[in-house]
CSV table of C-alpha atoms and ligand atoms in Angstrom, one decimal:
chain,number,residue,atom,x,y,z
A,6,MET,CA,-72.5,-65.5,30.3
A,7,LYS,CA,-73.0,-69.2,30.2
A,8,LEU,CA,-70.2,-71.9,30.1
A,9,ILE,CA,-71.2,-74.6,27.7
A,10,LYS,CA,-68.1,-76.7,27.6
A,11,GLU,CA,-64.5,-76.5,28.9
A,12,LYS,CA,-61.4,-78.5,28.0
A,13,LYS,CA,-58.0,-78.1,29.7
A,14,ILE,CA,-54.6,-79.6,28.9
A,15,ARG,CA,-51.2,-79.2,30.3
A,16,ILE,CA,-48.6,-78.1,27.7
A,17,LYS,CA,-45.1,-79.2,28.2
A,18,ASN,CA,-43.9,-80.7,24.9
A,19,GLU,CA,-44.5,-80.7,21.2
A,20,ASN,CA,-47.1,-83.4,21.4
A,21,ASP,CA,-49.1,-81.4,23.9
A,22,PHE,CA,-48.8,-78.4,21.6
A,23,LEU,CA,-50.3,-80.4,18.7
A,24,ASN,CA,-53.1,-81.8,21.0
A,25,GLY,CA,-53.8,-78.2,22.3
A,26,ARG,CA,-54.0,-76.9,18.8
A,27,GLY,CA,-56.1,-79.8,17.7
A,28,LEU,CA,-58.6,-79.3,20.5
A,29,VAL,CA,-59.0,-75.6,19.6
A,30,LYS,CA,-59.9,-76.7,16.0
A,31,GLU,CA,-62.2,-79.4,17.3
A,32,LEU,CA,-64.2,-77.0,19.5
A,33,ALA,CA,-64.3,-74.4,16.7
A,34,GLU,CA,-65.8,-77.0,14.5
A,35,GLU,CA,-68.2,-78.1,17.1
A,36,ILE,CA,-69.8,-74.6,17.2
A,37,GLU,CA,-69.5,-74.4,13.4
A,38,LEU,CA,-67.3,-71.3,13.2
A,39,SER,CA,-66.7,-70.2,9.6
A,40,ASP,CA,-63.5,-71.5,8.1
A,41,LEU,CA,-62.0,-68.1,8.3
A,42,VAL,CA,-62.7,-67.6,12.0
A,43,LYS,CA,-61.7,-71.1,12.7
A,44,THR,CA,-58.3,-70.5,11.0
A,45,LYS,CA,-57.9,-67.2,12.9
A,46,ILE,CA,-58.4,-68.7,16.4
A,47,THR,CA,-56.3,-71.8,15.6
A,48,THR,CA,-53.5,-69.7,14.2
A,49,ALA,CA,-53.6,-67.3,17.1
A,50,SER,CA,-53.7,-70.1,19.6
A,51,SER,CA,-50.7,-71.8,17.9
A,52,GLU,CA,-48.6,-68.7,18.4
A,53,ILE,CA,-49.5,-68.3,22.1
A,54,LEU,CA,-49.0,-72.0,22.7
A,55,ARG,CA,-45.6,-71.8,21.0
A,56,ASN,CA,-44.7,-68.8,23.2
A,57,MET,CA,-45.8,-70.7,26.2
A,58,LEU,CA,-43.4,-73.6,25.3
A,59,ILE,CA,-40.5,-71.5,24.2
A,60,HIS,CA,-40.6,-68.5,26.6
A,61,GLY,CA,-42.8,-69.7,29.4
A,62,LYS,CA,-41.4,-73.3,29.8
A,63,GLY,CA,-44.9,-74.8,29.4
A,64,GLY,CA,-48.2,-74.2,31.0
A,65,VAL,CA,-51.9,-75.0,30.5
A,66,ILE,CA,-54.5,-74.2,27.8
A,67,ILE,CA,-58.1,-73.9,28.7
A,68,ILE,CA,-60.6,-73.8,25.8
A,69,ARG,CA,-64.2,-72.8,26.5
A,70,ILE,CA,-67.4,-72.6,24.5
A,71,ILE,CA,-69.3,-69.7,25.9
A,72,GLU,CA,-72.7,-68.2,25.3
A,73,LYS,CA,-73.3,-64.5,25.9
A,74,ASP,CA,-76.2,-62.3,24.8
A,75,ASN,CA,-77.4,-65.0,22.4
A,76,LYS,CA,-74.0,-65.3,20.8
A,77,ILE,CA,-71.7,-68.3,20.8
A,78,GLY,CA,-68.0,-67.8,21.2
A,79,LEU,CA,-64.8,-69.7,21.7
A,80,GLU,CA,-62.4,-68.6,24.4
A,81,VAL,CA,-58.8,-69.8,24.6
A,82,ILE,CA,-56.7,-69.1,27.7
A,83,CYS,CA,-53.0,-69.9,27.9
A,84,LYS,CA,-51.4,-69.7,31.3
A,85,ASP,CA,-47.8,-70.3,32.3
A,86,LYS,CA,-45.6,-69.8,35.4
A,87,GLY,CA,-42.5,-68.7,33.4
A,88,VAL,CA,-40.3,-65.6,33.5
A,89,GLY,CA,-43.1,-63.2,32.5
A,90,ILE,CA,-43.0,-60.2,30.2
A,91,PRO,CA,-41.4,-57.1,31.7
A,92,ASP,CA,-42.9,-54.7,29.1
A,93,LYS,CA,-46.1,-55.8,27.6
A,94,GLU,CA,-46.5,-52.9,25.2
A,95,LEU,CA,-43.1,-53.6,23.8
A,96,ALA,CA,-43.7,-57.3,23.5
A,97,LEU,CA,-46.9,-56.5,21.5
A,98,GLN,CA,-45.0,-54.5,18.9
A,99,LYS,CA,-44.2,-56.2,15.6
A,100,GLY,CA,-40.6,-57.3,15.4
A,101,PHE,CA,-39.9,-57.3,19.1
A,102,SER,CA,-38.3,-60.6,20.1
A,103,THR,CA,-35.9,-61.6,22.9
A,104,ASN,CA,-35.1,-64.7,20.9
A,105,LYS,CA,-33.9,-63.3,17.6
A,106,SER,CA,-37.1,-64.6,16.1
A,107,LEU,CA,-39.6,-62.6,14.0
A,108,GLY,CA,-41.4,-61.1,16.9
A,109,LEU,CA,-44.8,-61.5,15.1
A,110,GLY,CA,-46.5,-64.0,17.4
A,111,LEU,CA,-48.1,-61.7,19.9
A,112,PRO,CA,-49.1,-58.9,17.6
A,113,GLY,CA,-50.3,-61.4,15.0
A,114,ALA,CA,-52.4,-63.3,17.5
A,115,LYS,CA,-53.9,-60.0,18.8
A,116,ASN,CA,-54.9,-59.0,15.2
A,117,LEU,CA,-56.6,-62.3,14.5
A,118,VAL,CA,-59.1,-62.4,17.3
A,119,ASP,CA,-62.2,-60.4,18.5
A,120,GLU,CA,-60.9,-60.0,22.0
A,121,PHE,CA,-57.3,-60.2,23.3
A,122,GLN,CA,-56.0,-59.9,26.8
A,123,LEU,CA,-52.4,-60.2,28.0
A,124,LYS,CA,-51.6,-60.3,31.7
A,125,SER,CA,-48.0,-60.9,32.8
A,126,GLU,CA,-46.0,-60.4,35.9
A,127,LEU,CA,-42.2,-60.6,36.0
A,128,ASN,CA,-41.0,-63.9,37.4
A,129,LYS,CA,-44.6,-65.0,38.1
A,130,GLY,CA,-46.0,-65.9,34.7
A,131,THR,CA,-48.1,-64.9,31.8
A,132,VAL,CA,-51.8,-65.3,30.9
A,133,VAL,CA,-53.1,-64.7,27.4
A,134,LYS,CA,-56.9,-64.7,26.7
A,135,LEU,CA,-58.2,-65.0,23.1
A,136,MET,CA,-61.8,-64.8,22.1
A,137,VAL,CA,-63.8,-65.1,18.9
A,138,TRP,CA,-67.5,-64.9,18.4
A,139,LYS,CA,-69.6,-66.8,15.9
A,140,GLN,CA,-71.0,-64.4,13.2
B,214,ATP,N1,-45.3,-66.8,27.6
B,214,ATP,C1,-44.3,-65.9,27.6
B,214,ATP,N2,-43.5,-65.8,28.7
B,214,ATP,C2,-42.4,-65.0,28.7
B,214,ATP,N3,-42.2,-64.1,27.7
B,214,ATP,C3,-43.0,-64.2,26.6
B,214,ATP,C4,-44.1,-65.1,26.5
B,214,ATP,N4,-44.7,-64.8,25.3
B,214,ATP,C5,-44.0,-63.9,24.7
B,214,ATP,N5,-43.0,-63.5,25.5
B,214,ATP,C6,-42.0,-62.4,25.1
B,214,ATP,O1,-42.6,-61.5,24.2
B,214,ATP,C7,-41.7,-61.5,23.0
B,214,ATP,C8,-42.6,-61.3,21.8
B,214,ATP,O2,-43.4,-62.5,21.5
B,214,ATP,P1,-43.7,-62.9,20.0
B,214,ATP,O3,-44.5,-64.2,20.0
B,214,ATP,O4,-44.4,-61.7,19.4
B,214,ATP,O5,-42.3,-63.1,19.4
B,214,ATP,P2,-41.3,-64.3,19.4
B,214,ATP,O6,-41.9,-65.5,20.1
B,214,ATP,O7,-40.0,-63.8,20.0
B,214,ATP,O8,-41.1,-64.6,17.9
B,214,ATP,P3,-42.1,-65.3,16.9
B,214,ATP,O9,-43.4,-65.6,17.6
B,214,ATP,O10,-42.4,-64.3,15.8
B,214,ATP,O11,-41.4,-66.5,16.4
B,214,ATP,C9,-40.9,-62.8,23.1
B,214,ATP,O12,-39.7,-62.6,22.4
B,214,ATP,C10,-40.7,-62.9,24.6
B,214,ATP,O13,-39.7,-62.1,25.0
B,215,MG,MG1,-43.8,-66.1,19.5
C-alpha cells in the first residue's frame, strides 16, 4: 500500500464542514473517480462530517489517495474526541438516533462505500473510516 497524497483539516464549524466536503470531492476528481463513485464518497463523507459536528463536537478529517495492488482508492477518516458511541451495532441500524433525527447517516454512509470501519469508545471518541476504489 502506497500513500500518494494526504490532506487533513480540523472540523469545528459549518465552514470547515464545507471545506472538508469540498476537499473529498476535489481529490475524487483528481483520481478521476466516476461521477457515481464520487457522489457516493462525497455523500458518505458529508454524513460522517455532520455527525462529527453534531454528536462529536468537531474533530479532524484526513483524506488520502492510496495505491494498493495496482488499484487507486480514496480513503476518508473522520476522528473526534466526543462522547463516543456506546452501542455501535445499534447506531448502525436504520432509524436509530439519539437526536430525534432520521438515523440514516451511519447506515447510509456504510452502504455507499466499498469499505467502512467504525471505531468508538465511550467518552473517548469516534473514528470512522470510509474507502472507495476506482473501477
Ligand atoms: N461522531 C459521533 N459521536 C458520538 N455519537 C455519534 C457519532 N456519530 C453518530 N453517533 C450516534 O449514532 C447515532 C446514529 O447516527 P446517524 O448518523 O445514523 O443518525 P443521526 O445523526 O442521529 O441522524 P441523521 O444522520 O439521519 O440526521 C446518532 O444519533 C448518535 O447517537
Ligand atoms: Mg447523522
